[in-house]
Amino acid sequence: MTVPDANVIQIAVDLACRAPSLHNSQPWRWRYSNGRLELFGDRSRLIGEADPVGRQLAISCGAALHHLEIAMTSLRWRSEVTILPLRVPTGPIASLRFHRDAHPQSHDFDLLTAIRRRRSDRRPFAPPPCAYSDELDRFRGLAAKYDVHLDSLGPQDRSALVAATQASAAARRYDAAYHAELYWWAGHDRSAEGIPPGALATASESSDVAVGRPFPTPLRGDSTRPRGPDQSSVLVLSTRADTQADWLASGRAFSAVVLDATVRQLATCPLTHLTEVRQSRELIRSLVPGAGMPQILVRVGQGGAPASVPETPRRPLFEVLSIE
């Protein structure tokens, strides 16, 4: 067999679509033809108020692309990825060819399992374990494969992170369109998209995460798990420039880091709101001078069991994949 058959592609794309995306919008489409798989950004699913230029759409697609590579490796196919210039808004942003020479190791299968286990946990975290410095070095190496710089912000940066969160919230306090959009995507039970109530933090949990995005408060009681102020480590992924190729690269790096963290029993949650508004993004940039443009931040720490956060819904495969 010189190219993957349709069944292999369906399995891999189904796993790729478990990737995290802004408000679980899943803004991607895939097309498979003559042994080539193309990835498209689906601008009909653009979160227009939070992401008007499509930066986070591209980051989400980059995360799905990395998930796809992990899935194909486990199926013994090596992915040859070509990032494409965006000549037209509806054109493909990446193209993949496959070679039947992958030799997956045990860690590759651990990452495959992590695709299903990973959750965006919006509750407060306990601090990372004592050996976390070793994990940080590993995370930096994973990000560097995509020419993405990874920094870890310490306790001394917490007040600046809170200030950036407050700046983001203040910029949107009276933005009715933003709040309508947020409430449409979050806090409702939908069969194929959005953030269900069970995946949102309760009011008291949210108050303990001072750097989190203010989401709608679900109509359920607080968890019985002991709570306290969030003590997570916050990672910043930055790129030298701010092009679509950089956004895709940061999405691939983001996926690599959160899947590896999941394998290592660490909880994660992206902080996308901190780079959506110019004032907060510049504040984050001042915390990592010389690193370039901050693209996405991630909380990492010790949380509850992943199964205690419900799996978010996904669009059916026939909506996102066409095979010609």
PDB file of C-alpha atoms in Angstrom:
ATOM      1  CA  MET A   1       0.000   0.000   0.000  1.00  0.00           C
ATOM      2  CA  THR A   2       1.542   3.276  -1.125  1.00  0.00           C
ATOM      3  CA  VAL A   3      -1.143   5.674   0.171  1.00  0.00           C
ATOM      4  CA  PRO A   4      -3.505   5.411   3.164  1.00  0.00           C
ATOM      5  CA  ASP A   5      -6.963   4.092   2.369  1.00  0.00           C
ATOM      6  CA  ALA A   6     -10.145   5.974   3.248  1.00  0.00           C
ATOM      7  CA  ASN A   7     -10.618   4.071   6.504  1.00  0.00           C
ATOM      8  CA  VAL A   8      -7.188   5.110   7.806  1.00  0.00           C
ATOM      9  CA  ILE A   9      -7.864   8.752   6.913  1.00  0.00           C
ATOM     10  CA  GLN A  10     -11.273   8.661   8.612  1.00  0.00           C
ATOM     11  CA  ILE A  11      -9.762   7.272  11.825  1.00  0.00           C
ATOM     12  CA  ALA A  12      -6.975   9.871  11.836  1.00  0.00           C
ATOM     13  CA  VAL A  13      -9.196  12.858  11.034  1.00  0.00           C
ATOM     14  CA  ASP A  14     -11.682  11.799  13.703  1.00  0.00           C
ATOM     15  CA  LEU A  15      -8.842  11.906  16.239  1.00  0.00           C
ATOM     16  CA  ALA A  16      -7.479  15.178  14.811  1.00  0.00           C
ATOM     17  CA  CYS A  17     -10.856  16.795  15.385  1.00  0.00           C
ATOM     18  CA  ARG A  18     -10.483  16.197  19.132  1.00  0.00           C
ATOM     19  CA  ALA A  19      -8.021  19.116  19.083  1.00  0.00           C
ATOM     20  CA  PRO A  20      -8.817  22.152  21.251  1.00  0.00           C
ATOM     21  CA  SER A  21     -10.275  25.183  19.503  1.00  0.00           C
ATOM     22  CA  LEU A  22     -11.574  28.585  20.549  1.00  0.00           C
ATOM     23  CA  HIS A  23     -14.955  27.992  22.277  1.00  0.00           C
ATOM     24  CA  ASN A  24     -14.907  24.489  20.742  1.00  0.00           C
ATOM     25  CA  SER A  25     -15.787  26.043  17.399  1.00  0.00           C
ATOM     26  CA  GLN A  26     -13.845  23.365  15.414  1.00  0.00           C
ATOM     27  CA  PRO A  27     -13.030  25.726  12.526  1.00  0.00           C
ATOM     28  CA  TRP A  28     -11.508  23.197  10.126  1.00  0.00           C
ATOM     29  CA  ARG A  29     -12.287  21.113   7.062  1.00  0.00           C
ATOM     30  CA  TRP A  30     -10.301  18.275   5.460  1.00  0.00           C
ATOM     31  CA  ARG A  31     -10.225  16.969   1.883  1.00  0.00           C
ATOM     32  CA  TYR A  32      -8.545  13.707   0.814  1.00  0.00           C
ATOM     33  CA  SER A  33      -7.785  13.032  -2.835  1.00  0.00           C
ATOM     34  CA  ASN A  34      -5.135  10.982  -4.666  1.00  0.00           C
ATOM     35  CA  GLY A  35      -3.155  10.271  -1.524  1.00  0.00           C
ATOM     36  CA  ARG A  36      -3.041  13.919  -0.433  1.00  0.00           C
ATOM     37  CA  LEU A  37      -4.882  15.316   2.588  1.00  0.00           C
ATOM     38  CA  GLU A  38      -5.571  19.056   2.643  1.00  0.00           C
ATOM     39  CA  LEU A  39      -6.505  21.134   5.673  1.00  0.00           C
ATOM     40  CA  PHE A  40      -8.717  24.205   5.303  1.00  0.00           C
ATOM     41  CA  GLY A  41      -9.666  26.889   7.795  1.00  0.00           C
ATOM     42  CA  ASP A  42     -13.466  27.065   7.894  1.00  0.00           C
ATOM     43  CA  ARG A  43     -14.160  30.786   8.088  1.00  0.00           C
ATOM     44  CA  SER A  44     -17.896  30.143   8.424  1.00  0.00           C
ATOM     45  CA  ARG A  45     -16.972  29.125  11.984  1.00  0.00           C
ATOM     46  CA  LEU A  46     -14.884  32.200  12.722  1.00  0.00           C
ATOM     47  CA  ILE A  47     -15.536  33.646  16.206  1.00  0.00           C
ATOM     48  CA  GLY A  48     -15.802  37.124  14.755  1.00  0.00           C
ATOM     49  CA  GLU A  49     -15.861  39.300  17.895  1.00  0.00           C
ATOM     50  CA  ALA A  50     -13.097  37.469  19.778  1.00  0.00           C
ATOM     51  CA  ASP A  51     -11.015  36.620  16.707  1.00  0.00           C
ATOM     52  CA  PRO A  52     -11.743  39.062  13.872  1.00  0.00           C
ATOM     53  CA  VAL A  53      -8.543  38.399  11.883  1.00  0.00           C
ATOM     54  CA  GLY A  54      -8.683  34.598  12.219  1.00  0.00           C
ATOM     55  CA  ARG A  55      -5.497  34.246  14.260  1.00  0.00           C
ATOM     56  CA  GLN A  56      -7.027  31.843  16.748  1.00  0.00           C
ATOM     57  CA  LEU A  57      -8.804  30.020  13.926  1.00  0.00           C
ATOM     58  CA  ALA A  58      -5.355  29.281  12.463  1.00  0.00           C
ATOM     59  CA  ILE A  59      -3.987  28.284  15.899  1.00  0.00           C
ATOM     60  CA  SER A  60      -6.892  25.848  16.279  1.00  0.00           C
ATOM     61  CA  CYS A  61      -6.167  24.407  12.817  1.00  0.00           C
ATOM     62  CA  GLY A  62      -2.501  24.037  13.774  1.00  0.00           C
ATOM     63  CA  ALA A  63      -3.513  22.045  16.845  1.00  0.00           C
ATOM     64  CA  ALA A  64      -5.698  19.782  14.693  1.00  0.00           C
ATOM     65  CA  LEU A  65      -2.817  19.337  12.250  1.00  0.00           C
ATOM     66  CA  HIS A  66      -0.515  18.150  15.038  1.00  0.00           C
ATOM     67  CA  HIS A  67      -3.215  15.799  16.372  1.00  0.00           C
ATOM     68  CA  LEU A  68      -3.490  14.368  12.841  1.00  0.00           C
ATOM     69  CA  GLU A  69       0.249  13.737  12.696  1.00  0.00           C
ATOM     70  CA  ILE A  70       0.136  11.901  16.044  1.00  0.00           C
ATOM     71  CA  ALA A  71      -2.781   9.757  14.848  1.00  0.00           C
ATOM     72  CA  MET A  72      -1.078   8.872  11.560  1.00  0.00           C
ATOM     73  CA  THR A  73       2.174   7.965  13.305  1.00  0.00           C
ATOM     74  CA  SER A  74       0.295   5.497  15.518  1.00  0.00           C
ATOM     75  CA  LEU A  75      -1.166   3.987  12.329  1.00  0.00           C
ATOM     76  CA  ARG A  76       2.407   3.651  11.009  1.00  0.00           C
ATOM     77  CA  TRP A  77       2.223   6.459   8.481  1.00  0.00           C
ATOM     78  CA  ARG A  78       4.739   9.315   8.526  1.00  0.00           C
ATOM     79  CA  SER A  79       3.274  12.703   7.631  1.00  0.00           C
ATOM     80  CA  GLU A  80       5.063  15.040   5.234  1.00  0.00           C
ATOM     81  CA  VAL A  81       3.514  18.439   5.963  1.00  0.00           C
ATOM     82  CA  THR A  82       3.617  21.428   3.628  1.00  0.00           C
ATOM     83  CA  ILE A  83       2.337  24.766   4.954  1.00  0.00           C
ATOM     84  CA  LEU A  84       0.737  26.608   2.059  1.00  0.00           C
ATOM     85  CA  PRO A  85       0.589  30.359   1.392  1.00  0.00           C
ATOM     86  CA  LEU A  86      -2.966  31.621   1.648  1.00  0.00           C
ATOM     87  CA  ARG A  87      -3.619  32.764  -1.916  1.00  0.00           C
ATOM     88  CA  VAL A  88      -7.409  32.880  -1.499  1.00  0.00           C
ATOM     89  CA  PRO A  89      -9.420  32.907   1.762  1.00  0.00           C
ATOM     90  CA  THR A  90     -11.063  29.575   0.886  1.00  0.00           C
ATOM     91  CA  GLY A  91      -7.854  27.792  -0.133  1.00  0.00           C
ATOM     92  CA  PRO A  92      -6.045  25.048   1.795  1.00  0.00           C
ATOM     93  CA  ILE A  93      -3.615  26.120   4.502  1.00  0.00           C
ATOM     94  CA  ALA A  94      -1.686  22.846   4.741  1.00  0.00           C
ATOM     95  CA  SER A  95      -1.168  19.761   2.614  1.00  0.00           C
ATOM     96  CA  LEU A  96      -0.024  16.325   3.775  1.00  0.00           C
ATOM     97  CA  ARG A  97       1.451  13.330   1.986  1.00  0.00           C
ATOM     98  CA  PHE A  98       2.087  10.082   3.810  1.00  0.00           C
ATOM     99  CA  HIS A  99       4.868   7.500   3.785  1.00  0.00           C
ATOM    100  CA  ARG A 100       4.531   3.957   5.139  1.00  0.00           C
ATOM    101  CA  ASP A 101       7.750   4.047   7.151  1.00  0.00           C
ATOM    102  CA  ALA A 102       6.744   5.283  10.617  1.00  0.00           C
ATOM    103  CA  HIS A 103       7.877   3.189  13.565  1.00  0.00           C
ATOM    104  CA  PRO A 104       5.770   4.342  16.531  1.00  0.00           C
ATOM    105  CA  GLN A 105       7.233   3.952  20.007  1.00  0.00           C
ATOM    106  CA  SER A 106       5.390   3.543  23.293  1.00  0.00           C
ATOM    107  CA  HIS A 107       5.297   7.317  23.861  1.00  0.00           C
ATOM    108  CA  ASP A 108       3.559   7.789  20.507  1.00  0.00           C
ATOM    109  CA  PHE A 109       0.756   5.529  21.713  1.00  0.00           C
ATOM    110  CA  ASP A 110       0.672   7.432  25.016  1.00  0.00           C
ATOM    111  CA  LEU A 111       0.116  10.627  23.013  1.00  0.00           C
ATOM    112  CA  LEU A 112      -2.628   8.898  21.043  1.00  0.00           C
ATOM    113  CA  THR A 113      -4.395   8.010  24.300  1.00  0.00           C
ATOM    114  CA  ALA A 114      -3.891  11.596  25.502  1.00  0.00           C
ATOM    115  CA  ILE A 115      -5.914  12.875  22.525  1.00  0.00           C
ATOM    116  CA  ARG A 116      -8.997  11.266  24.066  1.00  0.00           C
ATOM    117  CA  ARG A 117      -8.094  12.038  27.683  1.00  0.00           C
ATOM    118  CA  ARG A 118      -7.156  15.712  27.320  1.00  0.00           C
ATOM    119  CA  ARG A 119      -9.598  18.304  28.632  1.00  0.00           C
ATOM    120  CA  SER A 120      -9.476  22.085  29.021  1.00  0.00           C
ATOM    121  CA  ASP A 121      -9.921  22.234  32.789  1.00  0.00           C
ATOM    122  CA  ARG A 122     -11.094  25.700  33.837  1.00  0.00           C
ATOM    123  CA  ARG A 123     -10.959  24.947  37.580  1.00  0.00           C
ATOM    124  CA  PRO A 124      -8.092  26.069  39.853  1.00  0.00           C
ATOM    125  CA  PHE A 125      -4.970  23.888  39.834  1.00  0.00           C
ATOM    126  CA  ALA A 126      -2.512  22.873  42.510  1.00  0.00           C
ATOM    127  CA  PRO A 127       1.091  23.754  41.608  1.00  0.00           C
ATOM    128  CA  PRO A 128       3.031  21.450  39.274  1.00  0.00           C
ATOM    129  CA  PRO A 129       5.113  18.710  40.934  1.00  0.00           C
ATOM    130  CA  CYS A 130       8.650  19.264  42.175  1.00  0.00           C
ATOM    131  CA  ALA A 131      10.207  17.744  39.031  1.00  0.00           C
ATOM    132  CA  TYR A 132       8.447  20.305  36.849  1.00  0.00           C
ATOM    133  CA  SER A 133      11.697  21.973  35.758  1.00  0.00           C
ATOM    134  CA  ASP A 134      12.501  18.828  33.781  1.00  0.00           C
ATOM    135  CA  GLU A 135       9.064  18.970  32.170  1.00  0.00           C
ATOM    136  CA  LEU A 136       9.632  22.605  31.226  1.00  0.00           C
ATOM    137  CA  ASP A 137      12.822  21.722  29.379  1.00  0.00           C
ATOM    138  CA  ARG A 138      10.896  19.048  27.511  1.00  0.00           C
ATOM    139  CA  PHE A 139       8.072  21.463  26.659  1.00  0.00           C
ATOM    140  CA  ARG A 140      10.574  24.013  25.362  1.00  0.00           C
ATOM    141  CA  GLY A 141      12.114  21.380  23.113  1.00  0.00           C
ATOM    142  CA  LEU A 142       8.714  20.349  21.756  1.00  0.00           C
ATOM    143  CA  ALA A 143       7.806  23.969  20.937  1.00  0.00           C
ATOM    144  CA  ALA A 144      11.210  24.652  19.377  1.00  0.00           C
ATOM    145  CA  LYS A 145      10.550  21.960  16.741  1.00  0.00           C
ATOM    146  CA  TYR A 146       8.058  24.412  15.251  1.00  0.00           C
ATOM    147  CA  ASP A 147      10.277  27.482  15.770  1.00  0.00           C
ATOM    148  CA  VAL A 148       8.058  28.549  18.675  1.00  0.00           C
ATOM    149  CA  HIS A 149       9.538  30.034  21.852  1.00  0.00           C
ATOM    150  CA  LEU A 150       8.158  28.816  25.189  1.00  0.00           C
ATOM    151  CA  ASP A 151       8.490  30.781  28.438  1.00  0.00           C
ATOM    152  CA  SER A 152       7.240  29.955  31.907  1.00  0.00           C
ATOM    153  CA  LEU A 153       5.873  32.806  34.010  1.00  0.00           C
ATOM    154  CA  GLY A 154       6.560  32.569  37.717  1.00  0.00           C
ATOM    155  CA  PRO A 155       4.704  33.791  40.835  1.00  0.00           C
ATOM    156  CA  GLN A 156       6.373  37.186  40.425  1.00  0.00           C
ATOM    157  CA  ASP A 157       4.451  37.624  37.145  1.00  0.00           C
ATOM    158  CA  ARG A 158       1.047  36.748  38.590  1.00  0.00           C
ATOM    159  CA  SER A 159      -0.022  40.308  39.302  1.00  0.00           C
ATOM    160  CA  ALA A 160       0.841  41.306  35.718  1.00  0.00           C
ATOM    161  CA  LEU A 161      -1.203  38.368  34.390  1.00  0.00           C
ATOM    162  CA  VAL A 162      -4.159  39.449  36.514  1.00  0.00           C
ATOM    163  CA  ALA A 163      -3.728  43.003  35.197  1.00  0.00           C
ATOM    164  CA  ALA A 164      -3.732  41.674  31.620  1.00  0.00           C
ATOM    165  CA  THR A 165      -6.904  39.695  32.342  1.00  0.00           C
ATOM    166  CA  GLN A 166      -8.539  42.801  33.779  1.00  0.00           C
ATOM    167  CA  ALA A 167      -7.446  44.866  30.763  1.00  0.00           C
ATOM    168  CA  SER A 168      -9.008  42.303  28.435  1.00  0.00           C
ATOM    169  CA  ALA A 169     -12.251  42.302  30.440  1.00  0.00           C
ATOM    170  CA  ALA A 170     -12.353  46.104  30.654  1.00  0.00           C
ATOM    171  CA  ALA A 171     -11.950  46.447  26.897  1.00  0.00           C
ATOM    172  CA  ARG A 172     -15.025  44.271  26.432  1.00  0.00           C
ATOM    173  CA  ARG A 173     -17.149  45.289  29.389  1.00  0.00           C
ATOM    174  CA  TYR A 174     -19.704  47.131  27.231  1.00  0.00           C
ATOM    175  CA  ASP A 175     -19.191  45.096  24.046  1.00  0.00           C
ATOM    176  CA  ALA A 176     -22.647  43.587  23.639  1.00  0.00           C
ATOM    177  CA  ALA A 177     -21.704  41.675  20.479  1.00  0.00           C
ATOM    178  CA  TYR A 178     -18.767  39.976  22.219  1.00  0.00           C
ATOM    179  CA  HIS A 179     -20.901  38.914  25.195  1.00  0.00           C
ATOM    180  CA  ALA A 180     -23.712  37.670  22.937  1.00  0.00           C
ATOM    181  CA  GLU A 181     -21.167  35.604  20.997  1.00  0.00           C
ATOM    182  CA  LEU A 182     -19.620  34.201  24.190  1.00  0.00           C
ATOM    183  CA  TYR A 183     -23.005  33.241  25.633  1.00  0.00           C
ATOM    184  CA  TRP A 184     -23.997  31.596  22.353  1.00  0.00           C
ATOM    185  CA  TRP A 185     -20.945  29.306  22.378  1.00  0.00           C
ATOM    186  CA  ALA A 186     -20.657  28.568  26.107  1.00  0.00           C
ATOM    187  CA  GLY A 187     -22.979  27.125  28.718  1.00  0.00           C
ATOM    188  CA  HIS A 188     -25.457  25.281  26.486  1.00  0.00           C
ATOM    189  CA  ASP A 189     -25.809  21.586  25.722  1.00  0.00           C
ATOM    190  CA  ARG A 190     -25.345  21.220  21.980  1.00  0.00           C
ATOM    191  CA  SER A 191     -24.786  17.940  20.209  1.00  0.00           C
ATOM    192  CA  ALA A 192     -21.799  18.959  18.086  1.00  0.00           C
ATOM    193  CA  GLU A 193     -20.134  22.202  19.206  1.00  0.00           C
ATOM    194  CA  GLY A 194     -19.581  24.750  21.942  1.00  0.00           C
ATOM    195  CA  ILE A 195     -18.707  24.393  25.629  1.00  0.00           C
ATOM    196  CA  PRO A 196     -21.284  22.461  27.687  1.00  0.00           C
ATOM    197  CA  PRO A 197     -22.165  23.651  31.202  1.00  0.00           C
ATOM    198  CA  GLY A 198     -20.288  20.761  32.820  1.00  0.00           C
ATOM    199  CA  ALA A 199     -17.022  21.935  31.244  1.00  0.00           C
ATOM    200  CA  LEU A 200     -17.300  25.430  32.747  1.00  0.00           C
ATOM    201  CA  ALA A 201     -16.065  26.376  36.201  1.00  0.00           C
ATOM    202  CA  THR A 202     -18.590  27.286  38.875  1.00  0.00           C
ATOM    203  CA  ALA A 203     -18.739  30.824  40.258  1.00  0.00           C
ATOM    204  CA  SER A 204     -16.455  30.086  43.216  1.00  0.00           C
ATOM    205  CA  GLU A 205     -14.031  28.069  41.072  1.00  0.00           C
ATOM    206  CA  SER A 206     -13.858  30.946  38.579  1.00  0.00           C
ATOM    207  CA  SER A 207     -13.134  33.439  41.354  1.00  0.00           C
ATOM    208  CA  ASP A 208     -10.161  31.272  42.377  1.00  0.00           C
ATOM    209  CA  VAL A 209      -8.690  31.525  38.849  1.00  0.00           C
ATOM    210  CA  ALA A 210      -7.965  35.237  38.585  1.00  0.00           C
ATOM    211  CA  VAL A 211      -6.311  34.870  35.158  1.00  0.00           C
ATOM    212  CA  GLY A 212      -9.188  32.984  33.501  1.00  0.00           C
ATOM    213  CA  ARG A 213     -11.657  34.226  30.910  1.00  0.00           C
ATOM    214  CA  PRO A 214     -15.008  35.250  32.489  1.00  0.00           C
ATOM    215  CA  PHE A 215     -17.407  32.620  31.138  1.00  0.00           C
ATOM    216  CA  PRO A 216     -21.127  32.235  31.881  1.00  0.00           C
ATOM    217  CA  THR A 217     -21.661  30.586  35.264  1.00  0.00           C
ATOM    218  CA  PRO A 218     -23.301  27.167  34.917  1.00  0.00           C
ATOM    219  CA  LEU A 219     -26.503  26.469  36.849  1.00  0.00           C
ATOM    220  CA  ARG A 220     -25.079  23.733  39.037  1.00  0.00           C
ATOM    221  CA  GLY A 221     -23.707  23.487  42.542  1.00  0.00           C
ATOM    222  CA  ASP A 222     -20.071  23.947  43.398  1.00  0.00           C
ATOM    223  CA  SER A 223     -17.833  20.936  43.314  1.00  0.00           C
ATOM    224  CA  THR A 224     -17.006  19.218  46.597  1.00  0.00           C
ATOM    225  CA  ARG A 225     -13.332  19.086  45.624  1.00  0.00           C
ATOM    226  CA  PRO A 226     -11.227  21.264  47.961  1.00  0.00           C
ATOM    227  CA  ARG A 227     -10.641  24.639  46.375  1.00  0.00           C
ATOM    228  CA  GLY A 228      -8.185  27.452  46.784  1.00  0.00           C
ATOM    229  CA  PRO A 229      -6.435  30.077  44.697  1.00  0.00           C
ATOM    230  CA  ASP A 230      -5.088  28.767  41.420  1.00  0.00           C
ATOM    231  CA  GLN A 231      -1.386  27.908  41.688  1.00  0.00           C
ATOM    232  CA  SER A 232      -0.772  26.808  38.124  1.00  0.00           C
ATOM    233  CA  SER A 233       2.321  27.569  36.107  1.00  0.00           C
ATOM    234  CA  VAL A 234       1.540  29.719  33.048  1.00  0.00           C
ATOM    235  CA  LEU A 235       3.341  29.021  29.786  1.00  0.00           C
ATOM    236  CA  VAL A 236       3.624  31.559  26.967  1.00  0.00           C
ATOM    237  CA  LEU A 237       4.083  30.404  23.370  1.00  0.00           C
ATOM    238  CA  SER A 238       5.554  33.132  21.151  1.00  0.00           C
ATOM    239  CA  THR A 239       6.688  33.425  17.544  1.00  0.00           C
ATOM    240  CA  ARG A 240       9.159  35.762  15.866  1.00  0.00           C
ATOM    241  CA  ALA A 241       6.564  37.146  13.461  1.00  0.00           C
ATOM    242  CA  ASP A 242       2.780  37.310  13.385  1.00  0.00           C
ATOM    243  CA  THR A 243       1.790  35.646  10.098  1.00  0.00           C
ATOM    244  CA  GLN A 244      -0.629  32.824   9.410  1.00  0.00           C
ATOM    245  CA  ALA A 245       2.331  30.426   9.203  1.00  0.00           C
ATOM    246  CA  ASP A 246       3.358  31.553  12.708  1.00  0.00           C
ATOM    247  CA  TRP A 247      -0.182  31.018  13.974  1.00  0.00           C
ATOM    248  CA  LEU A 248      -0.267  27.486  12.544  1.00  0.00           C
ATOM    249  CA  ALA A 249       3.156  26.763  14.058  1.00  0.00           C
ATOM    250  CA  SER A 250       2.053  27.971  17.491  1.00  0.00           C
ATOM    251  CA  GLY A 251      -1.036  25.738  17.230  1.00  0.00           C
ATOM    252  CA  ARG A 252       1.116  22.706  16.465  1.00  0.00           C
ATOM    253  CA  ALA A 253       3.434  23.566  19.371  1.00  0.00           C
ATOM    254  CA  PHE A 254       0.444  24.140  21.668  1.00  0.00           C
ATOM    255  CA  SER A 255      -0.926  20.692  20.799  1.00  0.00           C
ATOM    256  CA  ALA A 256       2.466  19.059  21.360  1.00  0.00           C
ATOM    257  CA  VAL A 257       2.782  20.642  24.813  1.00  0.00           C
ATOM    258  CA  VAL A 258      -0.741  19.931  26.090  1.00  0.00           C
ATOM    259  CA  LEU A 259      -0.719  16.328  24.870  1.00  0.00           C
ATOM    260  CA  ASP A 260       2.663  15.701  26.486  1.00  0.00           C
ATOM    261  CA  ALA A 261       1.419  17.351  29.685  1.00  0.00           C
ATOM    262  CA  THR A 262      -1.639  15.090  29.623  1.00  0.00           C
ATOM    263  CA  VAL A 263       0.582  12.019  29.315  1.00  0.00           C
ATOM    264  CA  ARG A 264       2.415  13.260  32.427  1.00  0.00           C
ATOM    265  CA  GLN A 265      -0.841  13.566  34.407  1.00  0.00           C
ATOM    266  CA  LEU A 266      -0.823  17.380  34.327  1.00  0.00           C
ATOM    267  CA  ALA A 267      -3.980  19.444  33.847  1.00  0.00           C
ATOM    268  CA  THR A 268      -4.011  22.189  31.215  1.00  0.00           C
ATOM    269  CA  CYS A 269      -6.192  25.094  30.138  1.00  0.00           C
ATOM    270  CA  PRO A 270      -5.507  27.639  27.366  1.00  0.00           C
ATOM    271  CA  LEU A 271      -5.817  31.331  28.170  1.00  0.00           C
ATOM    272  CA  THR A 272      -6.730  32.610  24.725  1.00  0.00           C
ATOM    273  CA  HIS A 273      -8.313  35.842  25.947  1.00  0.00           C
ATOM    274  CA  LEU A 274      -4.944  37.257  27.037  1.00  0.00           C
ATOM    275  CA  THR A 275      -3.780  37.689  23.435  1.00  0.00           C
ATOM    276  CA  GLU A 276      -7.096  38.746  21.865  1.00  0.00           C
ATOM    277  CA  VAL A 277      -7.020  42.392  22.970  1.00  0.00           C
ATOM    278  CA  ARG A 278      -4.089  44.657  22.055  1.00  0.00           C
ATOM    279  CA  GLN A 279      -3.625  46.075  25.580  1.00  0.00           C
ATOM    280  CA  SER A 280      -3.436  42.666  27.263  1.00  0.00           C
ATOM    281  CA  ARG A 281      -1.277  41.178  24.499  1.00  0.00           C
ATOM    282  CA  GLU A 282       1.251  43.991  24.837  1.00  0.00           C
ATOM    283  CA  LEU A 283       1.301  43.489  28.603  1.00  0.00           C
ATOM    284  CA  ILE A 284       2.092  39.785  28.099  1.00  0.00           C
ATOM    285  CA  ARG A 285       4.750  40.712  25.545  1.00  0.00           C
ATOM    286  CA  SER A 286       6.463  42.908  28.130  1.00  0.00           C
ATOM    287  CA  LEU A 287       6.793  39.871  30.428  1.00  0.00           C
ATOM    288  CA  VAL A 288       8.782  37.900  27.838  1.00  0.00           C
ATOM    289  CA  PRO A 289      11.014  40.518  26.152  1.00  0.00           C
ATOM    290  CA  GLY A 290      12.871  39.209  23.146  1.00  0.00           C
ATOM    291  CA  ALA A 291      10.582  36.215  22.683  1.00  0.00           C
ATOM    292  CA  GLY A 292       8.576  37.779  19.857  1.00  0.00           C
ATOM    293  CA  MET A 293       4.786  37.895  19.586  1.00  0.00           C
ATOM    294  CA  PRO A 294       2.832  35.993  22.269  1.00  0.00           C
ATOM    295  CA  GLN A 295       0.276  33.781  20.558  1.00  0.00           C
ATOM    296  CA  ILE A 296      -1.273  31.642  23.293  1.00  0.00           C
ATOM    297  CA  LEU A 297      -0.897  31.099  27.041  1.00  0.00           C
ATOM    298  CA  VAL A 298      -1.555  27.833  28.863  1.00  0.00           C
ATOM    299  CA  ARG A 299      -2.140  27.101  32.541  1.00  0.00           C
ATOM    300  CA  VAL A 300      -0.432  23.893  33.678  1.00  0.00           C
ATOM    301  CA  GLY A 301      -0.720  22.240  37.078  1.00  0.00           C
ATOM    302  CA  GLN A 302      -2.204  19.406  39.069  1.00  0.00           C
ATOM    303  CA  GLY A 303      -5.968  19.197  38.721  1.00  0.00           C
ATOM    304  CA  GLY A 304      -8.762  16.755  39.302  1.00  0.00           C
ATOM    305  CA  ALA A 305      -9.239  13.569  37.308  1.00  0.00           C
ATOM    306  CA  PRO A 306      -9.687  14.337  33.572  1.00  0.00           C
ATOM    307  CA  ALA A 307     -12.891  12.291  33.568  1.00  0.00           C
ATOM    308  CA  SER A 308     -14.424  14.800  36.024  1.00  0.00           C
ATOM    309  CA  VAL A 309     -14.551  17.308  33.147  1.00  0.00           C
ATOM    310  CA  PRO A 310     -16.964  16.124  30.455  1.00  0.00           C
ATOM    311  CA  GLU A 311     -15.766  15.477  26.940  1.00  0.00           C
ATOM    312  CA  THR A 312     -16.831  18.368  24.736  1.00  0.00           C
ATOM    313  CA  PRO A 313     -18.977  17.478  21.713  1.00  0.00           C
ATOM    314  CA  ARG A 314     -17.608  17.172  18.190  1.00  0.00           C
ATOM    315  CA  ARG A 315     -19.092  17.694  14.756  1.00  0.00           C
ATOM    316  CA  PRO A 316     -19.852  14.501  12.805  1.00  0.00           C
ATOM    317  CA  LEU A 317     -17.089  13.376  10.491  1.00  0.00           C
ATOM    318  CA  PHE A 318     -19.137  13.815   7.323  1.00  0.00           C
ATOM    319  CA  GLU A 319     -19.323  17.570   8.032  1.00  0.00           C
ATOM    320  CA  VAL A 320     -15.567  18.074   8.213  1.00  0.00           C
ATOM    321  CA  LEU A 321     -14.069  15.465   5.850  1.00  0.00           C
ATOM    322  CA  SER A 322     -14.608  14.887   2.158  1.00  0.00           C
ATOM    323  CA  ILE A 323     -12.962  11.974   0.336  1.00  0.00           C
ATOM    324  CA  GLU A 324     -12.706  12.196  -3.438  1.00  0.00           C
TER     325      GLU A 324
END
